[in-house]
CSV table of C-alpha atoms in Angstrom, one decimal:
chain,number,residue,atom,x,y,z
A,22,MET,CA,-103.3,81.4,73.9
A,23,THR,CA,-106.5,80.2,71.2
A,24,ALA,CA,-106.8,78.2,68.7
A,25,LEU,CA,-106.2,79.8,64.9
A,26,PRO,CA,-106.6,78.1,61.6
A,27,PRO,CA,-106.0,76.1,59.1
A,28,GLY,CA,-107.1,74.7,63.0
A,29,ARG,CA,-110.5,73.0,62.4
A,30,ASN,CA,-111.1,73.4,67.1
A,31,SER,CA,-113.7,75.6,68.4
A,32,LEU,CA,-113.3,79.6,68.0
A,33,ASN,CA,-110.6,79.1,64.9
A,34,GLU,CA,-112.4,82.0,63.6
A,35,PHE,CA,-113.2,84.3,66.7
A,36,GLY,CA,-109.0,83.9,67.6
A,37,PHE,CA,-107.8,84.7,64.2
A,38,HIS,CA,-110.3,88.4,64.4
A,39,LEU,CA,-108.9,88.7,67.9
A,40,VAL,CA,-105.6,88.7,67.3
A,41,ARG,CA,-105.6,90.5,63.9
A,42,HIS,CA,-107.2,93.7,66.0
A,43,LEU,CA,-104.8,92.8,68.9
A,44,ALA,CA,-102.2,92.7,66.6
A,45,GLY,CA,-102.8,96.6,65.0
A,46,VAL,CA,-103.7,98.6,68.9
A,47,PRO,CA,-101.0,100.7,69.4
A,48,GLU,CA,-100.1,100.0,72.7
A,49,VAL,CA,-99.5,96.5,71.9
A,50,SER,CA,-95.9,95.7,70.8
A,51,GLU,CA,-95.8,92.0,69.9
A,52,VAL,CA,-98.2,89.5,69.8
A,53,VAL,CA,-97.3,86.3,70.8
A,54,VAL,CA,-100.8,83.4,70.2
A,55,TYR,CA,-100.5,80.4,72.2
A,56,ALA,CA,-101.8,78.2,69.7
A,57,ASP,CA,-103.2,75.4,68.2
A,58,GLU,CA,-101.1,72.5,66.8
A,59,THR,CA,-103.3,70.1,64.0
A,60,ASP,CA,-102.7,68.2,61.3
A,61,ALA,CA,-103.6,71.1,58.7
A,62,GLY,CA,-100.2,72.9,59.9
A,63,PRO,CA,-99.2,75.6,61.2
A,64,PRO,CA,-101.4,78.4,62.6
A,65,ALA,CA,-102.5,81.4,60.1
A,66,ALA,CA,-98.7,83.9,60.0
A,67,LEU,CA,-99.9,87.7,61.1
A,68,PRO,CA,-98.4,90.7,60.9
A,69,GLY,CA,-96.8,91.8,64.1
A,70,THR,CA,-97.8,88.0,65.8
A,71,ARG,CA,-95.3,85.5,66.8
A,72,SER,CA,-97.1,82.0,67.0
A,73,LEU,CA,-96.6,78.9,68.2
A,74,GLY,CA,-97.6,75.5,69.0
A,75,ALA,CA,-98.3,75.1,72.1
A,76,TRP,CA,-101.1,73.0,73.5
A,77,ARG,CA,-103.0,69.9,71.1
A,78,PHE,CA,-106.8,69.1,71.2
A,79,ASN,CA,-106.8,66.4,74.1
A,80,SER,CA,-103.4,66.1,75.2
A,81,ILE,CA,-103.5,66.4,78.5
A,82,GLY,CA,-100.1,68.2,78.5
A,83,ASN,CA,-101.3,70.5,77.4
A,84,LEU,CA,-101.9,72.9,81.1
A,85,LEU,CA,-97.5,71.9,81.4
A,86,ARG,CA,-96.6,73.0,77.5
A,87,ILE,CA,-98.2,76.0,77.6
A,88,VAL,CA,-96.9,77.9,80.7
A,89,ARG,CA,-93.4,76.0,79.5
A,90,ALA,CA,-94.1,78.1,76.5
A,91,VAL,CA,-95.1,81.1,78.5
A,92,ARG,CA,-92.8,80.7,80.9
A,93,ALA,CA,-90.1,80.6,78.5
A,94,THR,CA,-92.0,83.8,75.9
A,95,ARG,CA,-92.4,86.2,79.3
A,96,PRO,CA,-95.3,88.8,78.2
A,97,ASP,CA,-97.0,90.9,80.2
A,98,VAL,CA,-100.2,89.7,80.1
A,99,VAL,CA,-102.5,85.9,79.3
A,100,LEU,CA,-105.3,86.6,76.9
A,101,PHE,CA,-107.6,83.2,77.0
A,102,ASN,CA,-110.1,83.1,73.9
A,103,LEU,CA,-112.3,79.4,76.0
A,104,GLN,CA,-114.9,77.9,76.1
A,105,PHE,CA,-115.7,74.0,77.7
A,106,ALA,CA,-114.5,72.2,74.9
A,107,THR,CA,-111.2,74.2,74.2
A,108,PHE,CA,-109.1,71.3,74.9
A,109,GLY,CA,-110.8,68.8,75.2
A,110,ASP,CA,-113.4,66.2,74.1
A,111,ARG,CA,-112.0,63.9,77.0
A,112,ARG,CA,-112.8,64.9,80.6
A,113,LEU,CA,-109.5,65.4,81.8
A,114,PRO,CA,-107.3,66.9,79.1
A,115,GLY,CA,-110.5,69.0,78.8
A,116,ALA,CA,-110.8,70.2,82.8
A,117,LEU,CA,-107.5,69.9,83.2
A,118,GLY,CA,-106.8,72.2,79.8
A,119,LEU,CA,-109.1,74.7,81.9
A,120,LEU,CA,-107.0,75.8,84.6
A,121,THR,CA,-104.0,76.7,83.2
A,122,PRO,CA,-105.4,80.9,83.5
A,123,ALA,CA,-105.7,79.7,87.4
A,124,VAL,CA,-102.3,78.0,87.2
A,125,LEU,CA,-100.4,80.7,85.6
A,126,ARG,CA,-101.6,84.0,88.3
A,127,LEU,CA,-100.0,81.6,91.1
A,128,LEU,CA,-97.5,81.6,88.5
A,129,GLY,CA,-97.5,85.6,89.2
A,130,VAL,CA,-99.0,85.4,85.4
A,131,PRO,CA,-102.0,88.6,85.5
A,132,SER,CA,-104.4,85.7,82.8
A,133,VAL,CA,-107.5,87.4,81.2
A,134,VAL,CA,-110.0,85.2,80.3
A,135,VAL,CA,-112.9,86.2,77.5
A,136,LEU,CA,-115.9,82.8,78.8
A,137,HIS,CA,-117.7,82.0,75.3
A,138,ASN,CA,-120.3,79.4,77.5
A,139,LEU,CA,-121.2,78.1,80.9
A,140,ALA,CA,-121.3,75.2,82.3
A,141,ASP,CA,-124.3,76.1,83.6
A,142,ASN,CA,-126.1,76.8,80.2
A,143,VAL,CA,-124.7,72.8,79.0
A,144,ASP,CA,-127.0,70.7,78.2
A,145,MET,CA,-124.2,67.6,78.5
A,146,ARG,CA,-126.3,64.6,77.2
A,147,ASP,CA,-127.1,67.2,73.5
A,148,ALA,CA,-123.5,68.7,73.3
A,149,GLY,CA,-121.7,65.2,73.1
A,150,PHE,CA,-120.2,64.8,76.3
A,151,ALA,CA,-122.5,62.6,79.0
A,152,GLY,CA,-124.5,59.2,78.2
A,153,SER,CA,-126.7,59.2,81.1
A,154,ARG,CA,-127.5,61.9,83.6
A,155,LEU,CA,-126.1,60.7,85.6
A,156,THR,CA,-122.9,61.5,83.5
A,157,ALA,CA,-124.8,64.1,83.3
A,158,TRP,CA,-125.2,65.0,86.8
A,159,VAL,CA,-120.8,64.4,87.6
A,160,MET,CA,-120.3,66.1,84.3
A,161,LYS,CA,-122.6,69.5,85.4
A,162,THR,CA,-121.1,69.5,88.8
A,163,ALA,CA,-117.4,69.0,87.1
A,164,GLY,CA,-117.8,72.7,85.0
A,165,ARG,CA,-119.5,74.6,88.3
A,166,VAL,CA,-116.0,73.4,89.4
A,167,LEU,CA,-114.0,74.7,86.6
A,168,THR,CA,-116.0,77.6,86.6
A,169,ARG,CA,-114.7,78.8,90.0
A,170,ALA,CA,-111.5,77.9,88.7
A,171,LEU,CA,-112.0,79.6,85.8
A,172,LEU,CA,-112.8,83.2,88.1
A,173,ARG,CA,-108.8,82.5,89.9
A,174,SER,CA,-108.0,84.9,86.3
A,175,ASP,CA,-107.7,88.3,87.0
A,176,LEU,CA,-110.0,89.3,84.4
A,177,VAL,CA,-113.1,86.9,83.4
A,178,ALA,CA,-114.8,88.3,79.9
A,179,VAL,CA,-118.7,87.1,78.7
A,180,THR,CA,-120.8,87.8,75.6
A,181,ILE,CA,-123.5,87.5,76.9
A,182,PRO,CA,-125.6,90.0,79.6
A,183,ARG,CA,-127.3,87.3,81.6
A,184,TYR,CA,-123.3,86.0,81.9
A,185,VAL,CA,-122.1,88.3,83.8
A,186,GLU,CA,-125.3,88.4,86.5
A,187,LEU,CA,-125.0,83.8,86.9
A,188,LEU,CA,-121.4,84.2,87.3
A,189,ARG,CA,-121.6,87.2,90.0
A,190,ASP,CA,-125.0,86.2,91.8
A,191,ARG,CA,-124.4,82.0,91.6
A,192,TYR,CA,-120.9,82.6,92.2
A,193,GLY,CA,-119.7,85.1,93.8
A,194,ALA,CA,-118.0,86.8,90.8
A,195,ARG,CA,-115.8,90.2,91.5
A,196,ASN,CA,-113.4,89.8,88.2
A,197,ALA,CA,-117.3,89.2,85.9
A,198,LEU,CA,-117.3,92.4,83.4
A,199,LEU,CA,-119.0,91.6,79.9
A,200,ALA,CA,-117.5,92.6,76.0
A,201,PRO,CA,-120.0,92.2,73.3
A,202,HIS,CA,-119.0,89.9,71.0
A,203,GLY,CA,-118.1,92.5,68.4
A,204,SER,CA,-118.2,91.4,63.9
A,205,PHE,CA,-115.3,90.1,62.9
A,206,GLU,CA,-115.0,93.3,60.3
A,207,GLU,CA,-115.4,96.2,59.7
A,208,LEU,CA,-118.0,96.3,56.2
A,209,ALA,CA,-119.9,98.2,53.8
A,210,VAL,CA,-124.0,98.2,54.2
A,211,PRO,CA,-125.3,94.3,51.9
A,212,SER,CA,-127.3,94.1,49.2
A,213,PHE,CA,-130.7,91.8,51.1
A,214,ASP,CA,-131.8,90.9,47.8
A,215,VAL,CA,-131.8,87.5,47.2
A,216,PRO,CA,-128.6,86.8,44.7
A,217,PRO,CA,-129.1,85.2,41.3
A,218,GLY,CA,-129.8,81.3,40.6
A,219,PRO,CA,-130.8,79.4,43.2
A,220,ARG,CA,-132.8,79.8,46.8
A,221,ARG,CA,-129.8,78.5,48.8
A,222,ILE,CA,-130.8,77.4,52.5
A,223,LEU,CA,-127.3,77.9,54.5
A,224,ALA,CA,-126.4,76.2,57.2
A,225,PHE,CA,-122.5,76.2,58.4
A,226,GLY,CA,-120.6,75.0,61.6
A,227,LYS,CA,-119.0,72.4,62.8
A,228,TRP,CA,-121.5,69.1,63.0
A,229,GLY,CA,-122.5,66.5,65.0
A,230,THR,CA,-123.1,66.7,68.4
A,231,TYR,CA,-125.8,68.9,68.8
A,232,LYS,CA,-125.6,71.0,65.9
A,233,THR,CA,-127.4,68.8,63.3
A,234,VAL,CA,-128.2,68.7,59.5
A,235,ASP,CA,-131.0,65.3,60.2
A,236,VAL,CA,-133.7,67.7,60.3
A,237,LEU,CA,-132.6,70.3,58.5
A,238,VAL,CA,-132.8,68.1,55.3
A,239,GLU,CA,-135.9,67.1,56.2
A,240,ALA,CA,-137.3,69.9,56.5
A,241,TYR,CA,-135.9,71.4,52.8
A,242,ARG,CA,-137.3,67.4,51.5
A,243,LEU,CA,-140.7,68.8,51.9
A,244,LEU,CA,-140.5,72.1,50.7
A,245,LEU,CA,-139.7,70.3,47.7
A,246,GLN,CA,-142.6,68.1,48.4
A,247,ARG,CA,-145.1,71.7,48.7
A,248,GLY,CA,-143.9,73.2,44.9
A,249,TYR,CA,-140.7,74.5,45.9
A,250,GLU,CA,-138.3,74.1,43.1
A,251,ASP,CA,-135.6,76.1,42.9
A,252,LEU,CA,-134.1,76.1,46.3
A,253,GLU,CA,-130.8,74.4,46.5
A,254,LEU,CA,-129.2,73.6,50.6
A,255,VAL,CA,-126.2,73.9,51.5
A,256,ILE,CA,-124.5,72.8,55.0
A,257,ALA,CA,-121.5,74.4,55.3
A,258,GLY,CA,-117.8,73.4,57.6
A,259,SER,CA,-117.0,69.9,58.9
A,260,ASP,CA,-117.7,67.0,61.1
A,261,SER,CA,-117.2,68.1,65.5
A,262,PRO,CA,-114.2,67.2,66.8
A,263,ASN,CA,-116.7,65.2,69.0
A,264,SER,CA,-118.7,63.4,65.7
A,265,PRO,CA,-115.7,62.0,63.0
A,266,GLY,CA,-117.5,60.4,60.0
A,267,TYR,CA,-121.3,62.8,60.6
A,268,LEU,CA,-121.2,64.8,57.1
A,269,ALA,CA,-120.0,61.9,55.5
A,270,GLU,CA,-122.5,59.5,57.4
A,271,VAL,CA,-125.4,62.2,56.2
A,272,ALA,CA,-124.7,62.2,52.4
A,273,ARG,CA,-124.6,58.4,52.7
A,274,ARG,CA,-128.6,58.8,54.2
A,275,TYR,CA,-129.6,61.7,51.5
A,276,ALA,CA,-128.3,60.4,48.6
A,277,ASP,CA,-131.8,61.1,47.2
A,278,VAL,CA,-132.3,64.9,48.5
A,279,PRO,CA,-131.6,67.1,45.3
A,280,ASN,CA,-129.5,69.8,45.5
A,281,VAL,CA,-127.5,69.6,48.3
A,282,VAL,CA,-124.6,70.2,48.7
A,283,GLN,CA,-121.6,70.5,51.7
A,284,THR,CA,-118.7,72.3,50.7
A,285,GLY,CA,-117.1,70.6,53.8
A,286,TYR,CA,-114.1,73.3,55.7
A,287,VAL,CA,-114.4,76.3,54.5
A,288,ALA,CA,-111.4,79.2,54.3
A,289,GLU,CA,-111.9,82.4,56.0
A,290,GLU,CA,-111.7,84.3,53.2
A,291,ASP,CA,-114.1,82.4,50.8
A,292,VAL,CA,-116.5,83.3,53.7
A,293,ALA,CA,-117.4,86.5,52.8
A,294,GLY,CA,-119.2,84.8,49.5
A,295,LEU,CA,-120.9,81.6,51.2
A,296,PHE,CA,-123.3,84.0,53.3
A,297,ARG,CA,-123.5,86.8,50.5
A,298,SER,CA,-124.8,83.8,48.1
A,299,ALA,CA,-127.3,82.8,50.2
A,300,THR,CA,-131.1,83.5,50.8
A,301,VAL,CA,-131.6,82.7,54.6
A,302,VAL,CA,-129.3,81.2,57.2
A,303,ALA,CA,-130.6,77.9,59.6
A,304,PHE,CA,-129.3,77.2,62.7
A,305,PRO,CA,-130.7,73.8,62.6
A,306,TYR,CA,-129.5,73.1,67.3
A,307,THR,CA,-130.9,71.1,69.1
A,308,SER,CA,-129.6,72.9,71.9
A,309,THR,CA,-126.8,76.3,72.7
A,310,THR,CA,-124.2,76.5,74.3
A,311,GLY,CA,-124.0,80.7,74.6
A,312,SER,CA,-124.6,83.0,71.7
A,313,SER,CA,-123.4,81.7,68.4
A,314,GLY,CA,-120.7,83.3,66.3
A,315,VAL,CA,-122.5,81.6,63.5
A,316,LEU,CA,-125.1,84.2,64.1
A,317,HIS,CA,-122.8,86.9,64.3
A,318,GLN,CA,-121.6,86.8,60.6
A,319,ALA,CA,-124.7,86.0,59.5
A,320,GLY,CA,-126.0,89.6,60.5
A,321,GLU,CA,-123.4,90.2,59.1
A,322,TYR,CA,-123.9,90.5,56.0
A,323,GLY,CA,-127.5,90.8,56.5
A,324,ARG,CA,-129.1,87.6,56.0
A,325,ALA,CA,-132.1,86.3,57.4
A,326,VAL,CA,-132.1,83.6,60.4
A,327,ALA,CA,-134.1,80.1,61.1
A,328,LEU,CA,-133.8,80.3,64.6
A,329,PRO,CA,-134.6,77.3,67.0
A,330,ARG,CA,-136.4,78.4,70.0
A,331,ILE,CA,-134.3,76.3,73.3
A,332,GLY,CA,-134.1,77.5,76.3
A,333,ASP,CA,-133.6,80.6,76.8
A,334,PHE,CA,-131.7,80.6,73.5
A,335,VAL,CA,-134.3,83.1,71.6
A,336,GLU,CA,-134.2,85.4,75.5
A,337,ILE,CA,-130.3,86.1,74.9
A,338,ILE,CA,-129.9,86.5,70.5
A,339,GLU,CA,-133.2,89.1,71.2
A,340,GLU,CA,-130.6,90.4,73.8
A,341,GLU,CA,-127.6,91.1,71.6
A,342,GLY,CA,-130.8,93.0,69.0
A,343,PHE,CA,-130.9,89.7,66.5
A,344,ARG,CA,-134.9,88.3,65.0
A,345,GLY,CA,-135.5,85.7,62.8
A,346,THR,CA,-138.2,83.5,62.3
A,347,TYR,CA,-138.3,80.8,64.9
A,348,PHE,CA,-139.3,76.9,64.9
A,349,GLU,CA,-139.0,74.1,67.3
A,350,PRO,CA,-136.1,72.3,67.9
A,351,GLY,CA,-136.7,68.9,66.0
A,352,ASP,CA,-139.7,69.3,63.6
A,353,ALA,CA,-138.7,68.7,60.1
A,354,ALA,CA,-142.1,69.9,59.6
A,355,SER,CA,-142.3,73.9,62.0
A,356,LEU,CA,-139.0,74.1,60.4
A,357,ALA,CA,-139.8,74.1,56.8
A,358,ASP,CA,-143.3,76.9,57.9
A,359,SER,CA,-140.2,79.0,59.3
A,360,LEU,CA,-137.8,78.5,55.5
A,361,ALA,CA,-140.8,79.1,53.7
A,362,GLU,CA,-142.2,82.5,55.6
A,363,MET,CA,-138.4,83.9,55.2
A,364,ILE,CA,-138.5,82.2,51.2
A,365,ASP,CA,-142.5,83.6,50.7
A,366,ASN,CA,-141.4,87.4,52.8
A,367,PRO,CA,-139.1,89.2,50.6
A,368,GLU,CA,-140.6,92.2,53.4
A,369,LEU,CA,-139.8,90.7,56.3
A,370,ARG,CA,-136.5,88.8,54.3
A,371,THR,CA,-135.3,92.4,53.8
A,372,SER,CA,-136.1,93.4,56.8
A,373,LEU,CA,-134.6,90.8,59.0
A,374,GLY,CA,-131.9,91.1,57.5
A,375,ARG,CA,-131.0,94.4,57.6
A,376,ARG,CA,-131.6,94.4,61.4
A,377,ASN,CA,-129.3,91.8,62.5
A,378,PHE,CA,-127.1,93.5,59.9
A,379,ALA,CA,-127.4,96.6,62.8
A,380,ALA,CA,-127.3,93.9,65.8
A,381,ALA,CA,-123.8,91.6,64.4
A,382,THR,CA,-121.8,96.0,63.1
A,383,GLY,CA,-123.2,97.7,65.7
A,384,ILE,CA,-120.0,97.5,68.1
A,385,PRO,CA,-116.6,96.0,65.2
A,386,MET,CA,-114.3,94.1,67.1
A,387,SER,CA,-111.3,96.2,67.0
A,388,GLU,CA,-113.1,98.3,69.3
A,389,VAL,CA,-113.8,95.1,71.5
A,390,VAL,CA,-109.4,94.7,71.4
A,391,GLU,CA,-109.1,98.2,72.7
A,392,TRP,CA,-111.8,97.3,75.2
A,393,HIS,CA,-109.9,94.0,76.7
A,394,VAL,CA,-106.3,96.5,75.9
A,395,MET,CA,-107.7,98.6,78.1
A,396,HIS,CA,-108.3,95.6,81.4
A,397,MET,CA,-105.1,95.2,80.5
A,398,GLN,CA,-103.4,97.7,81.0
A,399,ARG,CA,-105.8,98.2,84.3
A,400,VAL,CA,-104.7,94.8,85.9
A,401,LEU,CA,-101.1,95.2,84.3
A,402,GLU,CA,-101.6,97.9,87.3
A,403,GLY,CA,-102.8,96.9,89.9
A,404,LYS,CA,-100.3,94.6,89.9
A,405,SER,CA,-97.2,97.0,90.0
A,406,ARG,CA,-99.8,98.8,92.5
């Protein structure tokens, strides 16, 4: 169960590669994808898979629809690709959807969850889920209740070691395991040189909540004022579901800033060219919700990155092996300094790119998927016993 392209819901890129590699595992006879229904068209068709539109973002009926779809198709096990806002940014549909793995297990269907963030580590106000401290506290409490519900699955795999420790220590979980994020592609060593043309600063994501580009545009403006004449700022991706119209407002507000390009949604086949064209990649976040898929993609293409000093984010990404230059979140001058440090120093930029490539490609997605299949087989063996 996952979001898939061409839909633009969260984790759709990870879901695409997860499904693609699952279909190639010899032990897997068929992958039935319970995909999201979107206005962008039917989910991507992949060899060895069958996709069913089984849920819709912010629909209150997702739990019932997915249960019906599972009963109709009778899979051996259901693998969920989830984060806490997968099913919606409205509280009731978002919460009800997250109960699906536990409900399926109660109905006798083995369920395994790949969980990309934890409610304990999400700033509810900054991420757009709460407007006041009281609401944020209520949301955090509800998130912890939902974490316990997710732990009713047969297995919960998280991508960060300290998340395993947190689930075991705070929730007493005995079914929480570490599963590396994995690199989407098995890639040859990329070129770490700056591509010809203007030096491009790239930002890629779903924008408008805790991922905002305003501070990046202001940092870019500062670099222009400092005399960097051959720069281009590329803002790739689309609005977050929580913030429709955000990028259009950014374009209007910064219409006077030269050489700022908004690409809109980037199709899967265009991602490689996008990253290869970048000199550096910036992450203008004000908070985080876990390990970053975009950081893994930047690493796969050997790009140096500018990263915010937020909570334990730096420690988390460095545990995974990534490195970058760092800036204070929300501080345009600090971000400009971080970017200039890499733009002015080719040796540093190359060193960071090589380090990030090694971190991103250490474990390919194909091996991570084999790990998931092995654990799903163990769950099924336990059920049969």
